[in-house]
Amino acid sequence: MTLLTKHRTRIKICGLTRAEDVADAVAAGADAVGFVFYAESPRFIKAQQAAVLITQLPPFVTPVGLFVNASATQVQTVLAHAPLAMLQFHGDETPQQCAAIAAAVKRPFMRAARIAATTQPEDLLEYELAYRTASPFFSGLLLDTLVDSYGGSGKVFDWSLIPEELAPRAVLSGGLNVANITEAVRLVRPHAVDVSSGVESGKGIKDGSKIRAFIAAVQDADNAIAGTA
């Protein structure tokens, strides 16, 4: 008799700046929390502040650092204070640049793929292959919407552009919130989802009730999928 294991979509809450928001994310069941080290972002946090927040994390909740076009030296400076477990590159970093930074600091990384209306599914597979070939530290793509600014977009892209074979190892982002996350998980079935503005009461200020509702909606989607398997 073969036992089917229910897939659990992992959840990252990004753009955290306050101790109470970290506590809410952990209590609600987040698998990872993100800190933005991009000075132009309204969710920017200094390395020393992030270090204090990271001390709140229990085992197996992963602290992730978001960087935009940062140098290896800049990333190393942040890591000297904040013990990040993973890097997330959101700028114009090439596969070689990401590989060099990851090798210098000995951290795995995700690469944001900023998806436009003209993006084709094969483009995403080629993009993933380029980064995976460039570095053993590459963990996967974070799929976000192409907008003029860097960092999180807060806007939804066309999920049908995601290749079916890519989705189980990708992180879905871009305009997710409690109203659309159940459908997103049901249709895409990603490895993980990443949310920031969708659980906020203001830029950089998270709302505990929205975090709990978002995570519950992801869990509902997983349960619904398991029920139809």
Coordinates of N, CA and C in Angstrom, one line a residue:
M1 N 0.8 -1.2 0.0 CA 0.0 0.0 0.0 C 0.9 1.3 0.0
T2 N 0.6 2.2 -0.9 CA 1.4 3.4 -1.0 C 0.7 4.5 -0.3
L3 N 1.5 5.2 0.6 CA 0.9 6.3 1.4 C 1.3 7.6 0.7
L4 N 0.3 8.4 0.4 CA 0.5 9.7 -0.2 C 0.8 10.8 0.9
T5 N 1.9 11.5 0.7 CA 2.2 12.6 1.6 C 1.7 13.9 1.2
K6 N 1.0 14.6 2.0 CA 0.4 15.9 1.6 C 1.5 16.9 1.5
H7 N 1.5 17.6 0.4 CA 2.5 18.7 0.3 C 2.1 19.9 1.2
R8 N 3.1 20.5 1.8 CA 2.9 21.7 2.6 C 3.7 22.8 2.0
T9 N 2.9 23.8 1.5 CA 3.5 25.0 0.9 C 4.2 25.8 2.0
R10 N 5.5 26.1 1.8 CA 6.3 26.9 2.8 C 5.9 28.3 2.6
I11 N 6.1 29.1 3.7 CA 5.6 30.5 3.7 C 6.7 31.4 4.3
K12 N 7.0 32.4 3.5 CA 7.9 33.5 3.9 C 7.2 34.8 4.1
I13 N 7.4 35.4 5.2 CA 6.9 36.8 5.4 C 8.1 37.7 5.3
C14 N 8.0 38.7 4.3 CA 9.1 39.5 4.0 C 8.9 41.0 4.4
G15 N 10.0 41.7 4.5 CA 10.0 43.1 4.8 C 9.7 43.4 6.3
L16 N 10.2 42.6 7.2 CA 9.9 42.8 8.6 C 10.9 43.8 9.2
T17 N 10.3 44.7 10.0 CA 11.1 45.8 10.6 C 10.9 45.9 12.1
R18 N 9.9 45.2 12.7 CA 9.6 45.3 14.1 C 9.6 44.0 14.8
A19 N 9.9 44.0 16.1 CA 9.9 42.8 16.9 C 8.6 42.2 17.0
E20 N 7.5 43.0 17.1 CA 6.2 42.4 17.2 C 5.7 41.7 16.0
D21 N 6.2 42.2 14.8 CA 5.9 41.6 13.5 C 6.6 40.2 13.4
V22 N 7.8 40.2 13.8 CA 8.6 38.9 13.8 C 7.8 37.9 14.7
A23 N 7.4 38.3 15.9 CA 6.7 37.4 16.8 C 5.4 36.9 16.2
D24 N 4.7 37.8 15.5 CA 3.4 37.4 14.9 C 3.7 36.4 13.8
A25 N 4.7 36.6 13.0 CA 5.0 35.7 11.9 C 5.4 34.3 12.4
V26 N 6.2 34.3 13.5 CA 6.7 33.0 14.0 C 5.5 32.3 14.7
A27 N 4.7 33.0 15.4 CA 3.5 32.4 16.1 C 2.5 31.8 15.1
A28 N 2.4 32.5 14.0 CA 1.4 32.0 13.0 C 1.9 30.9 12.2
G29 N 3.2 30.6 12.2 CA 3.7 29.4 11.5 C 4.5 29.7 10.3
A30 N 5.1 30.9 10.2 CA 6.0 31.2 9.0 C 7.2 30.3 9.0
D31 N 7.6 29.9 7.9 CA 8.9 29.1 7.7 C 10.1 29.9 7.6
A32 N 9.9 31.1 7.1 CA 11.0 32.0 6.9 C 10.6 33.5 7.0
V33 N 11.5 34.4 7.4 CA 11.2 35.8 7.5 C 12.3 36.5 6.7
G34 N 11.9 37.6 6.1 CA 12.8 38.4 5.2 C 13.1 39.8 5.7
F35 N 14.3 40.2 5.5 CA 14.8 41.5 5.9 C 15.3 42.2 4.7
V36 N 14.9 43.4 4.4 CA 15.3 44.2 3.2 C 16.5 45.1 3.5
F37 N 17.6 44.8 2.8 CA 18.8 45.6 3.0 C 19.0 46.5 1.7
Y38 N 18.0 47.1 1.2 CA 18.0 48.0 0.1 C 17.5 49.3 0.5
A39 N 18.4 50.3 0.6 CA 18.1 51.6 1.2 C 16.9 52.3 0.6
E40 N 16.6 52.1 -0.7 CA 15.5 52.8 -1.3 C 14.1 52.2 -1.0
S41 N 14.1 51.1 -0.3 CA 12.8 50.5 0.1 C 12.3 51.1 1.3
P42 N 10.9 51.2 1.4 CA 10.3 51.7 2.6 C 10.4 50.6 3.8
R43 N 10.8 49.4 3.4 CA 11.0 48.4 4.4 C 12.5 48.1 4.7
F44 N 13.3 49.1 4.4 CA 14.7 48.9 4.6 C 15.0 48.8 6.1
I45 N 15.9 48.0 6.4 CA 16.3 47.8 7.8 C 17.9 47.7 7.9
K46 N 18.4 48.3 8.9 CA 19.9 48.3 9.1 C 20.3 46.9 9.7
A47 N 21.5 46.5 9.3 CA 22.0 45.2 9.7 C 21.9 45.0 11.3
Q48 N 22.3 46.0 12.0 CA 22.3 45.9 13.5 C 20.8 45.7 14.0
Q49 N 19.9 46.3 13.4 CA 18.5 46.2 13.8 C 18.0 44.8 13.4
A50 N 18.3 44.3 12.2 CA 17.9 42.9 11.8 C 18.5 41.9 12.8
A51 N 19.8 42.1 13.2 CA 20.4 41.2 14.1 C 19.6 41.0 15.4
V52 N 19.1 42.1 15.9 CA 18.3 42.0 17.1 C 17.0 41.2 16.9
L53 N 16.4 41.4 15.7 CA 15.2 40.7 15.4 C 15.4 39.2 15.2
I54 N 16.6 38.9 14.6 CA 16.9 37.5 14.3 C 17.1 36.7 15.6
T55 N 17.5 37.4 16.7 CA 17.7 36.7 18.0 C 16.3 36.1 18.5
Q56 N 15.2 36.7 18.0 CA 13.9 36.2 18.4 C 13.5 34.8 17.7
L57 N 14.2 34.5 16.7 CA 13.8 33.3 15.9 C 14.1 32.0 16.6
P58 N 13.1 31.1 16.6 CA 13.4 29.7 17.1 C 14.1 28.9 16.0
P59 N 14.5 27.7 16.4 CA 15.1 26.9 15.3 C 14.2 26.6 14.2
F60 N 14.7 26.5 13.0 CA 14.0 26.1 11.8 C 13.1 27.2 11.2
V61 N 13.2 28.4 11.7 CA 12.6 29.6 11.0 C 13.8 30.3 10.4
T62 N 13.8 30.4 9.1 CA 15.0 30.8 8.3 C 15.0 32.4 8.1
P63 N 16.1 33.1 8.5 CA 16.2 34.5 8.3 C 16.8 34.7 6.9
V64 N 16.2 35.5 6.0 CA 16.6 35.7 4.7 C 16.9 37.2 4.5
G65 N 17.9 37.5 3.7 CA 18.3 38.9 3.5 C 18.1 39.2 2.0
L66 N 17.3 40.3 1.7 CA 17.0 40.7 0.4 C 18.0 41.8 0.0
F67 N 18.7 41.7 -1.1 CA 19.7 42.6 -1.6 C 19.4 43.0 -3.0
V68 N 19.7 44.3 -3.4 CA 19.5 44.8 -4.7 C 20.9 45.4 -5.2
N69 N 21.5 44.7 -6.2 CA 22.7 45.2 -6.8 C 23.8 45.5 -5.7
A70 N 23.9 44.7 -4.7 CA 24.9 44.9 -3.7 C 26.2 44.2 -4.1
S71 N 27.3 44.7 -3.6 CA 28.6 44.1 -3.8 C 28.8 43.0 -2.7
A72 N 29.8 42.2 -3.0 CA 30.2 41.2 -2.0 C 30.6 41.8 -0.7
T73 N 31.3 42.9 -0.8 CA 31.7 43.6 0.5 C 30.5 44.1 1.3
Q74 N 29.5 44.6 0.6 CA 28.3 45.1 1.3 C 27.5 44.0 1.9
V75 N 27.4 42.8 1.2 CA 26.8 41.7 1.8 C 27.5 41.2 3.0
Q76 N 28.8 41.1 2.9 CA 29.7 40.7 4.0 C 29.5 41.6 5.2
T77 N 29.4 42.9 5.0 CA 29.2 43.8 6.1 C 27.9 43.6 6.8
V78 N 26.8 43.3 6.1 CA 25.6 43.0 6.7 C 25.7 41.7 7.5
L79 N 26.3 40.7 6.9 CA 26.5 39.4 7.6 C 27.3 39.4 8.8
A80 N 28.2 40.4 8.9 CA 29.1 40.6 10.1 C 28.2 40.9 11.3
H81 N 27.0 41.4 11.1 CA 26.1 41.8 12.2 C 24.9 40.8 12.3
A82 N 24.3 40.6 11.1 CA 23.1 39.8 11.0 C 23.3 38.4 10.5
P83 N 23.1 37.3 11.3 CA 23.4 36.0 10.8 C 22.3 35.4 9.9
L84 N 22.3 35.9 8.7 CA 21.3 35.4 7.7 C 21.7 34.0 7.2
A85 N 20.6 33.2 7.0 CA 20.8 31.9 6.5 C 20.8 31.8 5.0
M86 N 20.1 32.8 4.4 CA 19.9 32.7 2.9 C 19.9 34.1 2.4
L87 N 20.4 34.3 1.1 CA 20.4 35.6 0.4 C 19.3 35.5 -0.7
Q88 N 18.8 36.7 -1.0 CA 17.7 36.9 -2.0 C 18.1 38.0 -2.9
F89 N 18.5 37.8 -4.1 CA 18.9 38.9 -5.0 C 17.8 39.4 -5.9
H90 N 17.6 40.7 -5.9 CA 16.4 41.3 -6.5 C 16.8 42.4 -7.6
G91 N 18.0 42.5 -7.9 CA 18.4 43.6 -8.8 C 18.7 43.0 -10.2
D92 N 19.8 43.5 -10.7 CA 20.3 43.1 -12.1 C 21.4 42.2 -12.0
E93 N 21.6 41.5 -10.9 CA 22.7 40.6 -10.7 C 22.8 39.5 -11.8
T94 N 23.9 39.3 -12.4 CA 24.1 38.2 -13.4 C 24.3 36.9 -12.6
P95 N 24.2 35.8 -13.3 CA 24.5 34.5 -12.6 C 25.9 34.5 -12.0
Q96 N 26.9 35.1 -12.7 CA 28.3 35.1 -12.3 C 28.4 36.0 -11.0
Q97 N 27.7 37.1 -11.0 CA 27.8 38.0 -9.8 C 27.2 37.3 -8.6
C98 N 26.0 36.7 -8.8 CA 25.4 36.0 -7.7 C 26.3 34.9 -7.2
A99 N 26.9 34.1 -8.1 CA 27.7 33.0 -7.7 C 28.9 33.5 -6.9
A100 N 29.5 34.6 -7.3 CA 30.7 35.2 -6.7 C 30.4 35.6 -5.2
I101 N 29.2 36.3 -5.1 CA 28.9 36.8 -3.7 C 28.6 35.6 -2.8
A102 N 27.8 34.6 -3.3 CA 27.4 33.5 -2.5 C 28.7 32.7 -2.1
A103 N 29.6 32.6 -3.0 CA 30.8 31.8 -2.7 C 31.7 32.6 -1.7
A104 N 31.7 33.9 -1.8 CA 32.4 34.7 -0.8 C 31.9 34.7 0.6
V105 N 30.6 34.6 0.7 CA 30.0 34.6 2.1 C 29.5 33.2 2.5
K106 N 29.6 32.2 1.6 CA 29.2 30.9 1.9 C 27.7 30.8 2.4
R107 N 26.9 31.3 1.5 CA 25.4 31.3 1.8 C 24.7 30.9 0.5
P108 N 23.6 30.1 0.7 CA 22.7 29.8 -0.5 C 22.0 31.0 -0.8
F109 N 21.5 31.0 -2.1 CA 20.7 32.2 -2.5 C 19.5 31.9 -3.4
M110 N 18.5 32.7 -3.4 CA 17.4 32.7 -4.3 C 17.6 33.9 -5.3
R111 N 17.2 33.7 -6.5 CA 17.2 34.8 -7.5 C 15.8 35.2 -7.9
A112 N 15.5 36.4 -7.8 CA 14.2 36.9 -8.2 C 14.1 37.0 -9.7
A113 N 13.1 36.3 -10.3 CA 12.8 36.4 -11.7 C 11.7 37.4 -11.9
R114 N 11.9 38.5 -12.5 CA 10.9 39.6 -12.6 C 10.2 39.4 -13.9
I115 N 8.9 39.0 -13.8 CA 8.2 38.5 -14.9 C 7.3 39.6 -15.6
A116 N 7.5 39.7 -16.9 CA 6.8 40.7 -17.7 C 5.7 40.0 -18.5
A117 N 4.8 40.8 -19.1 CA 3.8 40.2 -19.9 C 4.3 39.5 -21.1
T118 N 5.5 39.8 -21.6 CA 6.2 39.2 -22.7 C 7.0 38.0 -22.3
T119 N 7.2 37.7 -21.0 CA 7.9 36.5 -20.6 C 7.3 35.2 -21.1
Q120 N 8.1 34.3 -21.5 CA 7.6 33.0 -22.0 C 8.0 31.9 -21.0
P121 N 7.3 30.9 -20.9 CA 7.6 29.8 -19.9 C 9.0 29.3 -20.1
E122 N 9.5 29.1 -21.4 CA 10.8 28.6 -21.6 C 11.9 29.6 -21.2
D123 N 11.5 30.9 -21.1 CA 12.5 31.9 -20.6 C 12.8 31.6 -19.1
L124 N 11.8 31.3 -18.4 CA 12.0 31.0 -16.9 C 12.9 29.8 -16.7
L125 N 12.7 28.7 -17.5 CA 13.5 27.5 -17.4 C 14.9 27.8 -17.8
E126 N 15.1 28.6 -18.8 CA 16.5 29.0 -19.2 C 17.2 29.9 -18.1
Y127 N 16.4 30.8 -17.5 CA 16.9 31.6 -16.5 C 17.3 30.8 -15.3
E128 N 16.5 29.9 -14.9 CA 16.8 29.0 -13.7 C 18.1 28.2 -14.0
L129 N 18.2 27.7 -15.2 CA 19.3 26.8 -15.6 C 20.6 27.6 -15.5
A130 N 20.6 28.9 -16.0 CA 21.8 29.7 -16.0 C 22.3 29.9 -14.6
Y131 N 21.4 30.2 -13.6 CA 21.9 30.4 -12.2 C 22.3 29.1 -11.6
R132 N 21.5 28.0 -11.9 CA 21.9 26.7 -11.3 C 23.2 26.2 -11.8
T133 N 23.5 26.5 -13.1 CA 24.8 26.1 -13.6 C 25.9 26.9 -13.1
A134 N 25.6 28.2 -12.8 CA 26.7 29.1 -12.3 C 27.2 28.8 -10.9
S135 N 26.3 28.3 -10.0 CA 26.6 28.2 -8.6 C 26.0 27.0 -7.9
P136 N 26.8 26.3 -7.1 CA 26.2 25.3 -6.2 C 25.4 25.8 -5.1
F137 N 25.5 27.2 -4.9 CA 24.8 27.8 -3.8 C 23.4 28.3 -4.2
F138 N 23.0 28.1 -5.5 CA 21.7 28.5 -6.0 C 20.7 27.6 -5.4
S139 N 19.6 28.1 -4.8 CA 18.5 27.3 -4.2 C 17.3 27.3 -5.1
G140 N 17.0 28.4 -5.9 CA 15.8 28.4 -6.7 C 15.4 29.8 -7.0
L141 N 14.4 29.9 -7.9 CA 13.9 31.2 -8.3 C 12.7 31.7 -7.4
L142 N 12.7 33.0 -7.2 CA 11.5 33.6 -6.6 C 10.8 34.4 -7.8
L143 N 9.6 34.0 -8.0 CA 8.9 34.6 -9.2 C 8.1 35.8 -8.8
D144 N 8.4 37.0 -9.3 CA 7.8 38.2 -9.0 C 7.4 39.0 -10.2
T145 N 6.7 40.1 -10.1 CA 6.2 40.9 -11.2 C 7.2 41.9 -11.6
L146 N 7.5 42.1 -12.9 CA 8.4 43.2 -13.3 C 7.7 44.5 -13.2
V147 N 8.3 45.4 -12.4 CA 7.9 46.8 -12.3 C 9.1 47.7 -12.4
D148 N 8.9 49.0 -12.4 CA 10.0 49.9 -12.6 C 11.0 49.9 -11.4
S149 N 10.4 49.7 -10.2 CA 11.3 49.7 -9.0 C 11.8 48.4 -8.7
Y150 N 12.8 48.3 -7.8 CA 13.4 47.0 -7.4 C 12.7 46.6 -6.1
G151 N 13.0 45.4 -5.6 CA 12.4 44.8 -4.4 C 11.1 44.2 -4.8
G152 N 10.3 44.0 -3.8 CA 8.9 43.4 -4.1 C 8.1 44.3 -4.9
S153 N 7.2 43.7 -5.7 CA 6.4 44.5 -6.6 C 5.0 44.9 -6.0
G154 N 4.5 44.0 -5.3 CA 3.1 44.2 -4.8 C 2.0 44.0 -5.8
K155 N 2.4 43.5 -7.0 CA 1.5 43.3 -8.1 C 1.5 41.9 -8.6
V156 N 0.4 41.4 -9.1 CA 0.3 40.0 -9.5 C 0.7 39.9 -11.0
F157 N 1.3 38.8 -11.4 CA 1.6 38.6 -12.8 C 0.8 37.4 -13.2
D158 N 0.8 37.0 -14.5 CA 0.1 36.0 -15.1 C 0.7 34.6 -14.7
W159 N 0.0 33.9 -13.7 CA 0.6 32.7 -13.2 C 0.6 31.6 -14.3
S160 N -0.1 31.7 -15.4 CA -0.1 30.7 -16.4 C 1.3 30.7 -17.1
L161 N 2.1 31.7 -16.9 CA 3.4 31.7 -17.5 C 4.4 30.8 -16.8
I162 N 4.1 30.3 -15.7 CA 5.0 29.5 -14.9 C 4.9 28.1 -15.4
P163 N 6.1 27.5 -15.9 CA 6.1 26.1 -16.4 C 5.7 25.2 -15.3
E164 N 4.9 24.2 -15.6 CA 4.4 23.2 -14.6 C 5.6 22.5 -13.9
E165 N 6.7 22.2 -14.6 CA 7.8 21.5 -14.0 C 8.6 22.4 -13.1
L166 N 8.5 23.8 -13.3 CA 9.3 24.7 -12.5 C 8.6 25.0 -11.1
A167 N 7.3 25.0 -11.1 CA 6.5 25.5 -10.0 C 6.9 24.7 -8.7
P168 N 7.0 23.4 -8.7 CA 7.3 22.7 -7.4 C 8.6 23.0 -6.7
R169 N 9.5 23.7 -7.4 CA 10.8 24.1 -6.8 C 11.0 25.7 -6.8
A170 N 9.9 26.4 -7.0 CA 9.9 27.8 -7.1 C 9.2 28.5 -5.9
V171 N 9.5 29.7 -5.7 CA 8.8 30.5 -4.7 C 7.9 31.6 -5.4
L172 N 6.6 31.5 -5.1 CA 5.7 32.4 -5.8 C 5.6 33.7 -5.0
S173 N 5.7 34.9 -5.6 CA 5.5 36.2 -5.0 C 4.8 37.1 -5.9
G174 N 4.7 38.3 -5.5 CA 4.0 39.3 -6.4 C 2.5 39.5 -6.1
G175 N 2.2 40.5 -5.3 CA 0.8 40.8 -5.1 C 0.0 39.8 -4.4
L176 N 0.6 38.9 -3.6 CA -0.2 37.9 -2.9 C -0.9 38.5 -1.7
N177 N -2.1 38.0 -1.4 CA -2.8 38.5 -0.2 C -3.8 37.4 0.2
V178 N -4.5 37.6 1.3 CA -5.5 36.6 1.7 C -6.6 36.3 0.7
A179 N -6.9 37.3 -0.1 CA -8.0 37.2 -1.1 C -7.6 36.3 -2.3
N180 N -6.3 36.2 -2.6 CA -5.9 35.5 -3.8 C -5.0 34.3 -3.6
I181 N -4.5 34.1 -2.3 CA -3.5 33.1 -2.1 C -4.0 31.7 -2.2
T182 N -5.2 31.4 -1.8 CA -5.8 30.1 -1.9 C -5.8 29.7 -3.4
E183 N -6.3 30.6 -4.3 CA -6.3 30.3 -5.7 C -4.9 30.1 -6.3
A184 N -4.0 31.0 -5.8 CA -2.6 30.9 -6.3 C -2.0 29.5 -6.0
V185 N -2.1 29.1 -4.7 CA -1.6 27.8 -4.4 C -2.2 26.7 -5.1
R186 N -3.5 26.8 -5.3 CA -4.3 25.7 -6.0 C -3.9 25.6 -7.4
L187 N -3.7 26.7 -8.1 CA -3.4 26.7 -9.5 C -1.9 26.5 -9.8
V188 N -1.0 27.1 -9.0 CA 0.4 27.0 -9.3 C 1.1 25.9 -8.6
R189 N 0.7 25.6 -7.4 CA 1.3 24.6 -6.5 C 2.8 24.8 -6.4
P190 N 3.2 26.0 -5.9 CA 4.6 26.3 -5.8 C 5.2 25.6 -4.5
H191 N 6.5 25.6 -4.5 CA 7.2 25.0 -3.3 C 6.9 25.9 -2.1
A192 N 6.9 27.3 -2.3 CA 6.7 28.2 -1.3 C 6.1 29.5 -1.8
V193 N 5.6 30.3 -0.9 CA 5.0 31.6 -1.3 C 5.7 32.7 -0.4
D194 N 5.8 33.9 -0.9 CA 6.4 35.0 -0.3 C 5.5 36.2 -0.3
V195 N 5.2 36.8 0.9 CA 4.3 37.9 1.0 C 4.9 39.0 1.8
S196 N 4.6 40.3 1.4 CA 5.1 41.4 2.2 C 3.9 42.4 2.3
S197 N 3.7 43.2 1.3 CA 2.6 44.2 1.4 C 1.2 43.6 1.6
G198 N 1.0 42.4 1.2 CA -0.3 41.8 1.4 C -0.7 41.5 2.8
V199 N 0.3 41.6 3.7 CA 0.0 41.4 5.2 C 0.3 42.7 6.0
E200 N 0.2 43.8 5.4 CA 0.6 45.1 6.0 C -0.6 46.0 6.3
S201 N -0.4 46.8 7.4 CA -1.3 47.9 7.6 C -0.8 49.2 7.1
G202 N 0.5 49.2 6.8 CA 1.3 50.3 6.3 C 2.6 49.8 5.8
K203 N 3.3 50.6 5.0 CA 4.6 50.1 4.4 C 5.6 49.8 5.5
G204 N 6.0 48.6 5.6 CA 6.9 48.1 6.6 C 6.3 47.8 7.9
I205 N 5.0 48.0 8.1 CA 4.3 47.7 9.3 C 3.3 46.5 9.1
K206 N 3.6 45.4 9.6 CA 2.8 44.2 9.4 C 1.6 44.2 10.3
D207 N 0.6 43.5 9.9 CA -0.7 43.3 10.6 C -0.8 41.9 11.1
G208 N -0.8 41.6 12.4 CA -0.8 40.2 12.9 C -2.0 39.4 12.4
S209 N -3.2 40.1 12.3 CA -4.4 39.4 11.9 C -4.3 39.0 10.4
K210 N -3.7 39.9 9.6 CA -3.5 39.5 8.2 C -2.5 38.4 8.0
I211 N -1.4 38.4 8.8 CA -0.4 37.3 8.7 C -1.1 36.0 9.0
R212 N -1.9 36.0 10.1 CA -2.6 34.7 10.5 C -3.6 34.3 9.4
A213 N -4.3 35.2 8.9 CA -5.3 34.9 7.9 C -4.6 34.4 6.6
F214 N -3.5 35.0 6.2 CA -2.8 34.6 5.0 C -2.3 33.1 5.2
I215 N -1.6 32.8 6.3 CA -1.1 31.5 6.5 C -2.2 30.5 6.6
A216 N -3.3 30.8 7.2 CA -4.5 29.9 7.3 C -5.0 29.6 5.9
A217 N -5.0 30.6 5.0 CA -5.5 30.4 3.7 C -4.6 29.5 2.9
V218 N -3.3 29.6 3.1 CA -2.3 28.7 2.5 C -2.6 27.3 2.9
Q219 N -2.8 27.1 4.2 CA -3.0 25.8 4.8 C -4.3 25.2 4.3
D220 N -5.4 26.1 4.1 CA -6.6 25.6 3.5 C -6.5 25.1 2.1
A221 N -5.6 25.9 1.3 CA -5.4 25.4 0.0 C -4.7 24.1 -0.1
D222 N -3.7 23.9 0.8 CA -3.0 22.6 0.9 C -3.9 21.5 1.2
N223 N -4.8 21.8 2.2 CA -5.8 20.7 2.6 C -6.8 20.4 1.5
A224 N -7.2 21.4 0.7 CA -8.1 21.2 -0.4 C -7.4 20.4 -1.5
I225 N -6.2 20.7 -1.8 CA -5.4 19.9 -2.8 C -5.3 18.4 -2.4
A226 N -5.0 18.2 -1.1 CA -4.8 16.9 -0.5 C -6.2 16.1 -0.7
G227 N -7.3 16.8 -0.5 CA -8.6 16.2 -0.5 C -9.0 15.7 -1.9
T228 N -8.3 16.3 -2.9 CA -8.7 16.0 -4.3 C -7.7 15.0 -4.9
A229 N -6.6 14.7 -4.2 CA -5.5 13.9 -4.7 C -6.0 12.4 -4.9

